Coordinates of C-alpha atoms in Angstrom, one line a residue:
M1 CA 53.8 39.0 78.2
L2 CA 50.1 39.0 77.0
K3 CA 51.0 35.4 75.1
R4 CA 52.7 34.0 78.0
L5 CA 49.7 35.2 80.5
A6 CA 47.3 33.6 77.8
K7 CA 48.6 30.3 78.6
S8 CA 47.1 30.4 81.8
V9 CA 43.6 30.2 80.0
R10 CA 43.8 26.9 79.0
Q11 CA 40.5 24.8 79.6
Y12 CA 38.8 27.8 79.8
K13 CA 39.1 29.3 76.2
T14 CA 35.5 27.9 75.3
A15 CA 33.8 30.1 78.4
V16 CA 36.0 33.2 77.1
F17 CA 34.6 32.5 73.3
L18 CA 31.1 32.3 74.6
T19 CA 31.6 35.4 76.5
L20 CA 32.6 37.3 73.4
F21 CA 29.9 35.7 71.1
F22 CA 27.2 37.0 73.9
I23 CA 29.0 40.1 74.1
V24 CA 28.8 40.9 70.6
L25 CA 25.0 39.9 70.2
E26 CA 24.0 41.9 73.3
A27 CA 25.6 45.1 71.8
V28 CA 23.9 44.5 68.4
I29 CA 20.4 44.4 70.2
E30 CA 21.2 47.0 72.5
T31 CA 21.9 49.7 69.6
F32 CA 18.7 48.5 67.8
I33 CA 16.5 48.9 70.4
P34 CA 16.5 53.0 70.4
F35 CA 16.0 52.8 66.4
I36 CA 12.7 50.4 66.9
T37 CA 11.8 52.7 69.8
A38 CA 12.0 55.8 67.6
D39 CA 9.7 54.2 65.0
L40 CA 7.5 53.3 67.7
I41 CA 7.2 56.8 68.9
N42 CA 6.7 58.5 65.5
N43 CA 4.0 55.3 64.4
I44 CA 2.1 56.9 67.8
K45 CA 2.3 60.2 66.6
K46 CA 1.2 59.5 63.4
G47 CA -1.7 57.5 64.7
V48 CA -1.1 54.3 63.2
E49 CA -3.4 50.9 64.0
M50 CA -3.0 49.5 67.6
E51 CA -2.2 46.0 65.8
E52 CA 1.0 47.8 64.5
L53 CA 2.1 49.2 67.8
I54 CA 1.3 46.1 69.6
K55 CA 3.6 44.3 67.2
K56 CA 6.5 46.8 67.5
G57 CA 6.0 46.7 71.1
I58 CA 6.5 43.0 71.3
L59 CA 9.5 43.2 69.4
L60 CA 11.0 45.5 71.9
V61 CA 10.0 43.1 74.8
V62 CA 11.6 40.2 73.0
L63 CA 15.0 42.1 72.2
A64 CA 15.1 43.4 75.7
V65 CA 14.6 40.0 77.1
V66 CA 17.2 38.5 74.3
S67 CA 19.8 41.3 75.2
L68 CA 19.1 40.6 79.0
C69 CA 19.8 36.9 78.4
C70 CA 22.7 37.6 76.6
G71 CA 24.1 40.1 79.3
G72 CA 23.4 37.4 81.9
I73 CA 24.9 34.5 80.3
A74 CA 27.9 36.3 79.4
G75 CA 28.3 37.3 82.8
F76 CA 28.3 34.1 84.1
T77 CA 31.0 32.7 81.6
C78 CA 32.8 35.8 81.8
A79 CA 32.9 35.0 85.7
K80 CA 34.1 31.4 85.0
A81 CA 36.6 32.3 82.5
S82 CA 38.5 34.9 84.7
S83 CA 38.3 33.0 88.0
G84 CA 39.5 30.0 86.3
F85 CA 42.2 31.8 84.5
A86 CA 43.0 33.4 88.1
K87 CA 43.3 29.8 89.7
N88 CA 45.8 28.4 86.7
L89 CA 47.8 31.7 86.8
R90 CA 48.3 31.1 90.6
N91 CA 48.9 27.6 90.2
D92 CA 51.6 28.5 87.5
I93 CA 53.2 30.9 89.7
F94 CA 53.4 28.5 92.7
G95 CA 54.5 25.4 90.5
K96 CA 57.4 27.9 88.9
V97 CA 58.3 28.7 92.4
Q98 CA 58.7 25.0 93.6
T99 CA 61.4 24.7 90.7
Y100 CA 63.3 27.4 92.3
T101 CA 66.8 27.1 93.9
F102 CA 68.0 28.9 97.0
H103 CA 69.6 31.4 94.4
N104 CA 66.4 32.1 92.7
I105 CA 64.6 32.6 95.9
D106 CA 67.1 35.0 97.2
K107 CA 65.9 37.2 94.3
F108 CA 62.4 37.6 95.6
S109 CA 61.4 38.1 99.4
S110 CA 58.5 35.7 100.7
A111 CA 56.2 39.0 101.3
S112 CA 56.6 40.0 97.8
L113 CA 55.9 36.4 96.4
V114 CA 52.7 36.4 98.6
T115 CA 51.5 40.0 97.2
R116 CA 52.0 38.7 93.5
M117 CA 50.2 35.6 94.0
T118 CA 47.4 37.3 95.8
T119 CA 47.1 41.2 95.2
D120 CA 48.8 41.2 91.6
V121 CA 47.0 38.0 90.6
A122 CA 43.6 39.7 91.6
N123 CA 44.2 42.8 89.3
V124 CA 45.1 40.8 86.3
Q125 CA 42.1 38.6 86.7
M126 CA 40.3 42.1 87.2
A127 CA 41.7 43.3 84.1
F128 CA 41.4 40.2 82.0
M129 CA 37.2 40.2 83.0
M130 CA 37.3 43.5 81.7
I131 CA 38.9 43.0 78.3
I132 CA 36.7 39.8 77.6
R133 CA 33.5 41.5 78.6
T134 CA 33.8 45.3 78.9
A135 CA 36.7 46.2 76.5
V136 CA 34.8 44.4 73.9
R137 CA 31.3 45.6 74.7
S138 CA 32.1 49.4 75.0
P139 CA 34.0 49.7 71.7
L140 CA 31.1 48.0 69.9
M141 CA 28.5 50.0 71.6
L142 CA 30.5 53.0 70.6
I143 CA 30.8 52.4 66.9
F144 CA 27.4 51.1 66.5
S145 CA 25.9 54.0 68.3
V146 CA 27.7 56.8 66.5
V147 CA 26.6 54.9 63.1
M148 CA 23.1 54.8 64.3
A149 CA 23.1 58.1 65.5
Y150 CA 24.4 59.5 62.0
V151 CA 21.8 57.5 60.4
M152 CA 18.9 58.7 62.2
G153 CA 20.1 62.2 63.3
G154 CA 21.8 63.3 60.3
A155 CA 22.9 67.3 61.2
L156 CA 21.7 66.5 65.0
S157 CA 24.9 64.2 65.2
T158 CA 27.2 67.3 65.1
A159 CA 26.8 67.4 69.0
F160 CA 29.0 64.0 69.0
V161 CA 31.8 65.7 66.9
I162 CA 32.1 68.1 70.2
V163 CA 31.6 65.6 72.9
I164 CA 33.2 62.7 72.2
P165 CA 36.9 64.3 71.5
V166 CA 36.4 66.4 74.6
L167 CA 35.6 63.3 76.9
A168 CA 37.9 61.2 75.4
F169 CA 40.6 63.5 76.0
G170 CA 39.5 64.2 79.2
L171 CA 39.3 60.5 80.3
L172 CA 42.8 59.7 79.0
M173 CA 44.4 62.7 80.8
I174 CA 42.8 61.5 84.2
G175 CA 43.9 57.9 83.7
K176 CA 47.6 59.2 82.7
K177 CA 47.9 61.3 86.0
A178 CA 46.5 58.6 88.3
M179 CA 48.8 55.9 86.9
P180 CA 51.9 56.9 88.8
A181 CA 50.2 56.7 91.9
F182 CA 48.8 53.3 91.3
R183 CA 52.4 52.3 90.2
A184 CA 54.0 53.2 93.5
V185 CA 51.2 51.1 95.5
F186 CA 52.6 47.5 94.8
K187 CA 56.1 47.9 96.2
K188 CA 54.5 49.4 99.5
Y189 CA 52.2 46.2 99.4
D190 CA 55.2 44.1 99.4
R191 CA 56.6 46.3 102.7
L192 CA 53.1 46.2 104.2
N193 CA 53.0 42.1 103.9
E194 CA 56.7 42.0 104.7
S195 CA 55.6 43.6 108.5
I196 CA 52.7 41.3 108.9
E197 CA 54.9 38.2 108.2
E198 CA 57.8 39.3 110.3
N199 CA 55.2 39.9 113.2
V200 CA 53.3 36.9 113.1
R201 CA 56.4 34.9 113.1
G202 CA 58.1 36.9 115.5
M203 CA 55.3 37.5 118.0
R204 CA 57.1 35.9 121.1
V205 CA 60.3 38.1 120.7
V206 CA 57.8 41.4 120.0
K207 CA 56.2 40.4 123.1
G208 CA 59.2 39.4 125.1
F209 CA 60.6 43.0 124.4
S210 CA 57.3 45.1 124.6
R211 CA 57.6 46.2 121.2
E212 CA 54.0 46.1 120.0
E213 CA 53.5 49.9 120.2
Y214 CA 56.7 50.3 117.6
E215 CA 55.6 47.5 115.6
K216 CA 52.1 49.0 115.4
E217 CA 53.4 52.4 114.3
K218 CA 55.7 50.9 111.8
F219 CA 52.6 49.0 110.3
G220 CA 50.4 52.0 110.5
G221 CA 53.1 54.1 108.6
E222 CA 53.3 51.5 105.7
A223 CA 49.4 51.4 105.7
E224 CA 49.3 55.2 105.5
K225 CA 51.5 55.3 102.7
I226 CA 49.5 53.0 100.8
R227 CA 46.3 55.1 101.8
A228 CA 48.0 58.2 100.7
D229 CA 48.7 56.8 97.2
F230 CA 45.5 55.4 96.8
T231 CA 43.7 58.8 97.8
K232 CA 45.6 60.5 95.6
A233 CA 45.1 58.2 92.5
E234 CA 41.2 57.8 93.4
R235 CA 40.8 61.7 93.7
I236 CA 42.1 62.2 90.2
V237 CA 39.8 59.3 88.7
A238 CA 36.9 60.8 90.8
L239 CA 37.3 63.7 88.2
N240 CA 35.6 61.1 85.5
T241 CA 32.2 61.6 87.0
P242 CA 31.8 65.6 86.8
L243 CA 33.6 65.1 83.3
M244 CA 31.0 62.7 82.1
Q245 CA 28.0 64.6 83.6
I246 CA 29.1 67.7 81.9
C247 CA 29.4 66.1 78.5
M248 CA 26.1 64.3 78.9
Y249 CA 24.1 67.3 80.0
F250 CA 25.7 69.2 77.0
N251 CA 24.5 66.4 75.0
M252 CA 21.1 66.4 76.0
V253 CA 20.7 70.3 75.8
F254 CA 22.2 70.4 72.4
I255 CA 20.1 67.5 71.0
L256 CA 16.8 69.0 72.6
L257 CA 17.2 72.5 71.7
V258 CA 18.4 71.9 68.0
G259 CA 16.4 68.9 67.6
S260 CA 13.2 70.5 68.7
K261 CA 14.0 73.5 66.0
L262 CA 14.6 71.1 63.3
A263 CA 11.6 69.3 63.8
V264 CA 9.1 72.4 64.4
E265 CA 11.0 73.7 61.3
S266 CA 10.5 70.7 59.2
G267 CA 7.1 69.7 60.4
G268 CA 8.7 66.5 61.2
K269 CA 9.8 65.6 58.1
T270 CA 13.5 65.7 58.4
I271 CA 13.6 64.7 62.4
D272 CA 10.8 64.0 64.6
V273 CA 10.0 63.1 68.2
G274 CA 11.1 59.6 68.1
H275 CA 14.4 60.6 66.3
I276 CA 15.3 63.0 69.2
S277 CA 14.3 60.1 71.8
A278 CA 16.8 57.9 69.8
M279 CA 19.6 60.5 69.8
L280 CA 19.2 60.8 73.5
N281 CA 19.5 57.3 74.0
Y282 CA 22.6 56.9 71.3
G283 CA 24.1 59.8 73.1
M284 CA 23.9 58.0 76.6
Q285 CA 25.3 55.0 74.9
I286 CA 28.1 56.9 73.3
L287 CA 29.1 58.6 76.6
M288 CA 28.9 55.3 78.8
S289 CA 30.9 53.4 76.3
L290 CA 33.7 56.2 76.7
M291 CA 33.3 56.2 80.4
M292 CA 33.7 52.5 80.6
L293 CA 36.7 52.7 78.4
S294 CA 38.4 55.2 80.8
F295 CA 37.8 52.7 83.7
I296 CA 39.4 49.9 81.3
Y297 CA 42.4 52.0 80.6
V298 CA 43.1 52.9 84.2
M299 CA 42.5 49.1 85.4
I300 CA 44.6 47.9 82.5
T301 CA 47.5 50.4 83.1
M302 CA 47.3 49.4 86.9
S303 CA 47.4 45.5 86.2
T304 CA 50.1 46.0 83.8
E305 CA 52.2 46.6 86.6
S306 CA 50.9 43.7 88.1
A307 CA 51.6 41.6 85.1
K308 CA 55.2 42.6 84.8
R309 CA 55.8 41.5 88.4
I310 CA 54.2 38.0 87.6
M311 CA 56.4 37.9 84.7
E312 CA 59.3 38.3 86.8
V313 CA 58.7 35.2 88.7
L314 CA 57.2 33.2 85.6
N315 CA 60.2 34.3 83.5
E316 CA 62.9 33.5 86.4
E317 CA 64.6 30.3 85.4
P318 CA 66.0 27.9 87.7
L319 CA 69.8 28.0 88.1
L320 CA 70.0 24.3 88.9
T321 CA 68.4 21.7 86.4
N322 CA 68.5 18.2 85.5
P323 CA 71.4 17.2 83.3
A324 CA 70.6 15.6 79.5
S325 CA 70.8 12.2 80.6
P326 CA 70.4 12.1 84.3
V327 CA 71.2 9.3 86.7
Y328 CA 68.2 7.9 88.7
E329 CA 69.9 5.8 91.3
V330 CA 72.4 6.7 94.1
A331 CA 74.6 3.5 94.8
D332 CA 75.4 4.4 98.2
G333 CA 75.9 7.5 101.0
S334 CA 79.5 8.1 100.2
V335 CA 80.4 11.6 99.8
V336 CA 83.9 13.3 98.4
F337 CA 84.6 16.8 98.3
D338 CA 87.2 17.2 95.6
G339 CA 88.6 20.9 95.7
V340 CA 85.6 22.6 96.4
S341 CA 85.1 26.4 96.5
F342 CA 81.7 28.2 96.8
K343 CA 80.1 31.4 97.0
Y344 CA 76.8 32.7 97.3
S345 CA 76.8 35.3 94.4
E346 CA 78.9 35.9 91.5
K347 CA 79.3 39.4 92.7
A348 CA 80.5 38.2 96.2
K349 CA 84.0 39.1 96.9
K350 CA 84.8 36.4 99.3
N351 CA 84.1 32.7 99.2
A352 CA 81.8 31.0 101.7
L353 CA 84.0 27.9 101.4
S354 CA 87.3 27.6 99.9
D355 CA 89.4 24.4 99.2
I356 CA 87.6 21.6 100.7
N357 CA 88.9 18.0 100.2
L358 CA 87.0 15.6 102.2
N359 CA 86.4 11.7 101.7
I360 CA 83.5 10.4 103.6
E361 CA 82.9 6.5 103.2
S362 CA 79.2 5.1 103.2
G363 CA 77.7 4.4 106.4
M364 CA 80.2 6.7 108.3
T365 CA 78.9 8.9 111.1
V366 CA 80.6 12.4 110.8
G367 CA 80.7 15.4 113.0
I368 CA 81.5 18.9 111.9
I369 CA 82.7 21.6 114.6
G370 CA 83.2 25.2 114.2
G371 CA 82.1 28.6 115.1
T372 CA 78.9 30.7 113.8
G373 CA 79.6 31.6 110.3
V374 CA 82.5 29.3 109.4
G375 CA 80.6 27.5 106.5
K376 CA 79.3 24.3 108.3
S377 CA 75.7 24.6 106.7
S378 CA 76.8 25.8 103.3
L379 CA 79.2 22.7 103.4
V380 CA 75.8 20.4 103.8
Q381 CA 73.5 22.2 101.4
L382 CA 75.9 21.6 98.9
I383 CA 75.6 17.5 98.8
P384 CA 71.9 17.7 97.9
R385 CA 72.9 20.4 95.6
L386 CA 70.8 23.0 97.0
Y387 CA 73.3 25.3 95.5
D388 CA 76.1 24.0 93.2
V389 CA 79.9 24.8 93.6
T390 CA 81.8 27.5 92.5
E391 CA 84.6 25.5 91.7
G392 CA 85.7 21.7 92.3
S393 CA 83.2 19.1 92.4
I394 CA 81.4 16.8 94.7
R395 CA 80.6 13.0 94.1
V396 CA 77.5 11.1 95.8
G397 CA 77.6 7.5 95.5
G398 CA 80.6 7.5 93.1
R399 CA 78.9 10.1 90.7
D400 CA 79.2 13.9 90.3
V401 CA 76.1 15.3 92.0
K402 CA 75.3 17.3 88.7
E403 CA 74.9 13.9 86.7
Y404 CA 71.9 13.1 89.0
D405 CA 68.1 13.7 88.7
L406 CA 67.7 16.6 91.2
D407 CA 64.6 14.6 92.7
T408 CA 66.6 11.2 92.9
L409 CA 69.6 12.8 94.5
R410 CA 67.5 15.0 97.1
G411 CA 65.2 12.0 97.6
S412 CA 68.6 10.3 98.9
V413 CA 69.4 12.8 101.3
A414 CA 67.6 13.9 104.4
M415 CA 68.2 17.1 106.4
V416 CA 67.3 18.0 109.6
L417 CA 67.5 21.7 110.5
Q418 CA 67.8 23.7 113.6
K419 CA 64.6 25.6 112.6
N420 CA 63.0 22.9 110.6
L421 CA 59.3 23.4 109.6
L422 CA 56.2 21.6 110.7
F423 CA 53.1 22.1 108.7
S424 CA 49.6 22.6 109.4
G425 CA 47.8 19.2 110.1
T426 CA 48.3 16.2 111.8
I427 CA 51.5 14.6 113.4
K428 CA 50.7 11.9 111.2
E429 CA 50.4 13.8 108.3
N430 CA 53.8 15.6 109.1
L431 CA 55.8 12.6 110.0
R432 CA 54.6 11.0 106.6
W433 CA 56.5 13.9 104.5
G434 CA 59.3 11.3 105.0
N435 CA 57.2 8.4 103.7
A436 CA 53.9 8.7 102.5
N437 CA 53.3 4.9 102.5
A438 CA 54.5 4.5 106.2
T439 CA 52.3 2.5 108.4
D440 CA 51.3 3.4 111.9
E441 CA 53.8 1.1 113.4
E442 CA 56.6 2.5 111.5
L443 CA 55.5 6.2 112.6
V444 CA 55.9 4.9 116.3
E445 CA 59.1 3.3 115.6
A446 CA 60.5 6.5 114.1
C447 CA 59.3 8.5 116.9
K448 CA 60.7 6.1 119.6
L449 CA 64.2 6.3 118.2
A450 CA 64.2 10.1 117.9
Q451 CA 62.5 10.0 121.4
A452 CA 59.2 11.8 120.3
H453 CA 56.8 8.9 121.1
D454 CA 56.8 9.8 124.9
F455 CA 55.6 13.3 124.5
V456 CA 53.3 12.5 121.3
S457 CA 51.5 9.7 123.4
S458 CA 51.1 12.3 126.3
F459 CA 48.9 14.4 124.0
P460 CA 45.0 13.4 124.2
D461 CA 44.7 12.8 120.3
G462 CA 48.2 11.2 120.3
Y463 CA 49.3 11.1 116.7
D464 CA 46.3 12.7 115.5
T465 CA 47.1 15.8 117.2
M466 CA 46.8 18.6 115.1
I467 CA 49.9 20.7 114.5
E468 CA 49.4 24.6 114.2
Q469 CA 50.9 26.5 111.3
G470 CA 54.9 26.3 111.6
G471 CA 54.4 24.2 114.6
T472 CA 53.9 26.9 117.3
N473 CA 51.8 24.6 119.5
V474 CA 54.9 22.3 120.4
S475 CA 58.2 23.4 122.0
G476 CA 61.4 23.9 120.1
G477 CA 62.7 20.3 121.3
Q478 CA 59.5 18.6 120.4
K479 CA 59.7 20.0 117.0
Q480 CA 63.3 19.1 116.4
R481 CA 62.4 15.3 117.6
L482 CA 59.5 15.1 115.1
C483 CA 61.6 16.6 112.2
I484 CA 64.2 14.0 113.1
A485 CA 61.5 11.1 113.1
R486 CA 60.2 12.3 109.7
A487 CA 63.7 12.2 108.2
L488 CA 64.1 8.6 109.7
L489 CA 60.9 7.5 107.8
K490 CA 62.9 8.3 104.8
K491 CA 65.5 5.8 105.2
P492 CA 68.0 8.1 103.1
K493 CA 71.5 7.1 102.0
I494 CA 72.7 10.3 103.5
L495 CA 71.1 11.9 106.6
I496 CA 72.4 15.6 107.6
L497 CA 71.4 17.0 111.0
D498 CA 72.2 20.4 111.0
D499 CA 72.5 21.7 115.0
S500 CA 69.2 19.9 114.8
T501 CA 69.4 18.5 118.7
S502 CA 70.6 22.1 120.1
A503 CA 67.1 22.0 121.9
V504 CA 67.1 18.8 123.5
D505 CA 69.1 17.8 126.5
T506 CA 72.4 15.7 126.3
K507 CA 70.9 12.3 127.6
T508 CA 68.2 12.8 124.9
D509 CA 70.5 13.6 122.2
A510 CA 72.6 10.5 123.0
L511 CA 69.8 8.3 122.9
I512 CA 69.0 9.7 119.2
R513 CA 72.4 9.0 118.0
A514 CA 72.0 5.6 119.5
G515 CA 68.9 5.2 117.6
F516 CA 70.6 6.0 114.5
L517 CA 73.1 3.2 114.8
Q518 CA 70.1 0.9 115.5
Y519 CA 67.9 2.1 112.3
I520 CA 69.8 3.3 109.6
P521 CA 73.4 1.9 110.2
E522 CA 74.3 1.9 106.6
T523 CA 73.3 5.5 106.4
T524 CA 75.9 8.1 106.1
K525 CA 75.3 10.5 109.1
I526 CA 76.4 14.1 109.1
I527 CA 76.0 15.9 112.2
I528 CA 76.6 19.8 112.5
A529 CA 76.7 20.7 116.3
Q530 CA 77.9 22.8 118.8
R531 CA 78.5 20.6 121.5
I532 CA 81.5 18.4 121.4
A533 CA 79.4 15.5 123.2
S534 CA 77.1 15.3 120.0
V535 CA 80.1 14.5 117.8
Q536 CA 82.9 12.9 120.1
D537 CA 82.0 9.4 119.1
A538 CA 81.9 10.1 115.4
D539 CA 84.2 8.0 112.8
L540 CA 85.4 11.3 111.5
I541 CA 85.2 14.9 113.2
I542 CA 85.7 17.9 110.8
V543 CA 86.8 21.4 112.3
M544 CA 86.0 24.2 110.0
D545 CA 87.3 27.8 110.6
N546 CA 86.7 30.6 108.2
G547 CA 85.2 28.5 105.2
R548 CA 88.0 26.1 105.2
V549 CA 88.5 22.8 106.9
S550 CA 91.0 23.4 109.8
A551 CA 91.4 19.9 111.0
C552 CA 90.0 16.1 110.7
G553 CA 90.1 13.3 112.9
K554 CA 88.7 11.5 115.8
H555 CA 88.0 12.8 118.9
G556 CA 91.3 11.7 120.6
E557 CA 93.5 12.8 117.7
L558 CA 91.6 16.4 117.4
L559 CA 92.4 17.0 121.0
K560 CA 96.2 16.5 120.4
T561 CA 96.3 18.3 117.0
S562 CA 93.9 20.7 117.0
E563 CA 93.9 24.0 119.1
I564 CA 90.5 25.1 117.9
Y565 CA 88.7 21.6 118.8
R566 CA 90.7 21.4 122.1
E567 CA 89.6 24.9 123.0
V568 CA 85.9 24.2 122.2
Y569 CA 86.1 20.9 124.4
E570 CA 87.8 22.4 127.4
Q571 CA 85.3 25.6 127.6
Q572 CA 82.5 22.9 127.6
T573 CA 83.9 20.7 130.2
N574 CA 85.5 23.3 132.1
G575 CA 89.0 21.8 131.4
G576 CA 88.1 18.3 132.2
D577 CA 90.1 15.5 130.7
E578 CA 87.6 12.5 131.5
N579 CA 86.8 11.8 128.0
A580 CA 90.0 12.8 126.2
E581 CA 90.5 9.5 125.0
G582 CA 88.4 8.2 122.3

């Protein structure tokens, strides 16, 4: 895990090494200052020449300034390294998620992925910062201070034999007790973020059903659980301070009492005032180092849980990958389903699709009709290989979809969903997702064909109108038409409309379909619809039922041969037969 996370340091390795260098230098200087101070105090007591005292004083000032500079530089380089590490780690996680298939994404909720890229990365960043700075400085200060204390204090150093084990054991137990509460917080963060995400997306529904108070109570409940866990953990961690103070005061009293006694009895020959002063300073350095090590222990243990959650994302392997020698060109828009069966999970007991055999020629307009949950969307998602078939094969342009480079295949297929997404930015920027190099004239032409030009022109800023996140400042029908225009700009080999004209009237729907024939005549057009009127002029209409193809044919044929199709048609036309032939 550490090896994988270390890869995210990359271009910030120099900053890490500089931090370590200056931290070591600062620790060495810090431990020498009390030694020189003690010598200065003893010299003052002996009454040495002022010139000698000035030299020692200047040396102390220089060492203090150098130590301060080392600490400042280390702080700067540490901040640069840790911030850069966090940036790279977020980019690595985001880049990994972009490679996921729907199978992979189904394992993680979107709220969980957000938490991992924000809270978890922040925890790992803090731990990384403490490791390269405090986790290096504190052990060095502890070791150097103990050595110098024994060199200067002799028998007086016995105090540390008592204090260090007591403080170390106490801090270790405090950290161990606090960890379960910290671990429990992360999954609750996921649920909290999920509640926020659901409410932001479903604000209209919440207000429509007057459920604001219920949602506030639900959110408050999740927030209360996090508060309770943090309170429990922080109450335990708060014991660090009184334990530290007890050990510190014991150390001070022991050194002052025993040191004073030894100084008086030896007449300053064994231990003098300067030595006692140095022992107090070294004692403080030792105790503070132990205190910082306890904080490091708590932080690293807590961030370990975050690191594990991050590694789950980074170690997740995409189930769909490119073949060894991929094909980089799709010949045409022909689609052949050969004995295709599909289920979303290996554990699923029932197939979403069973025994599908279809032959769609390039340039055809194909309609797909069927009730909710019969597998219409599952069928078309297999064409751009958003999922892989469980059995059988699918050929696009005469070749198995598994032979294609994924980007090539998906670049040749444009999908417009019923709930398609617009991104934050201008209408132009959204449209150019279909073709980054499209001219303004091409944007206008595509919008005219998608029946979007009129309403876009009615906006004060026209095509420069800003779209809010999720397209919340345009209606459902306007959003669908913009998404259709975006797909048209792609000029794909295959265009899939998954109930994507459900929010427009029948006249606009007919005009859009007429635009397809004019703008992309050679493109294979697959239209999933609930309205018979949207598909009755198609070259081929597929009727689906319970994950299977129930019937295929043209409108007039299906009225005679398919009971399901005829029933839907009669319901929508109140039994009329004015369009019975076609």
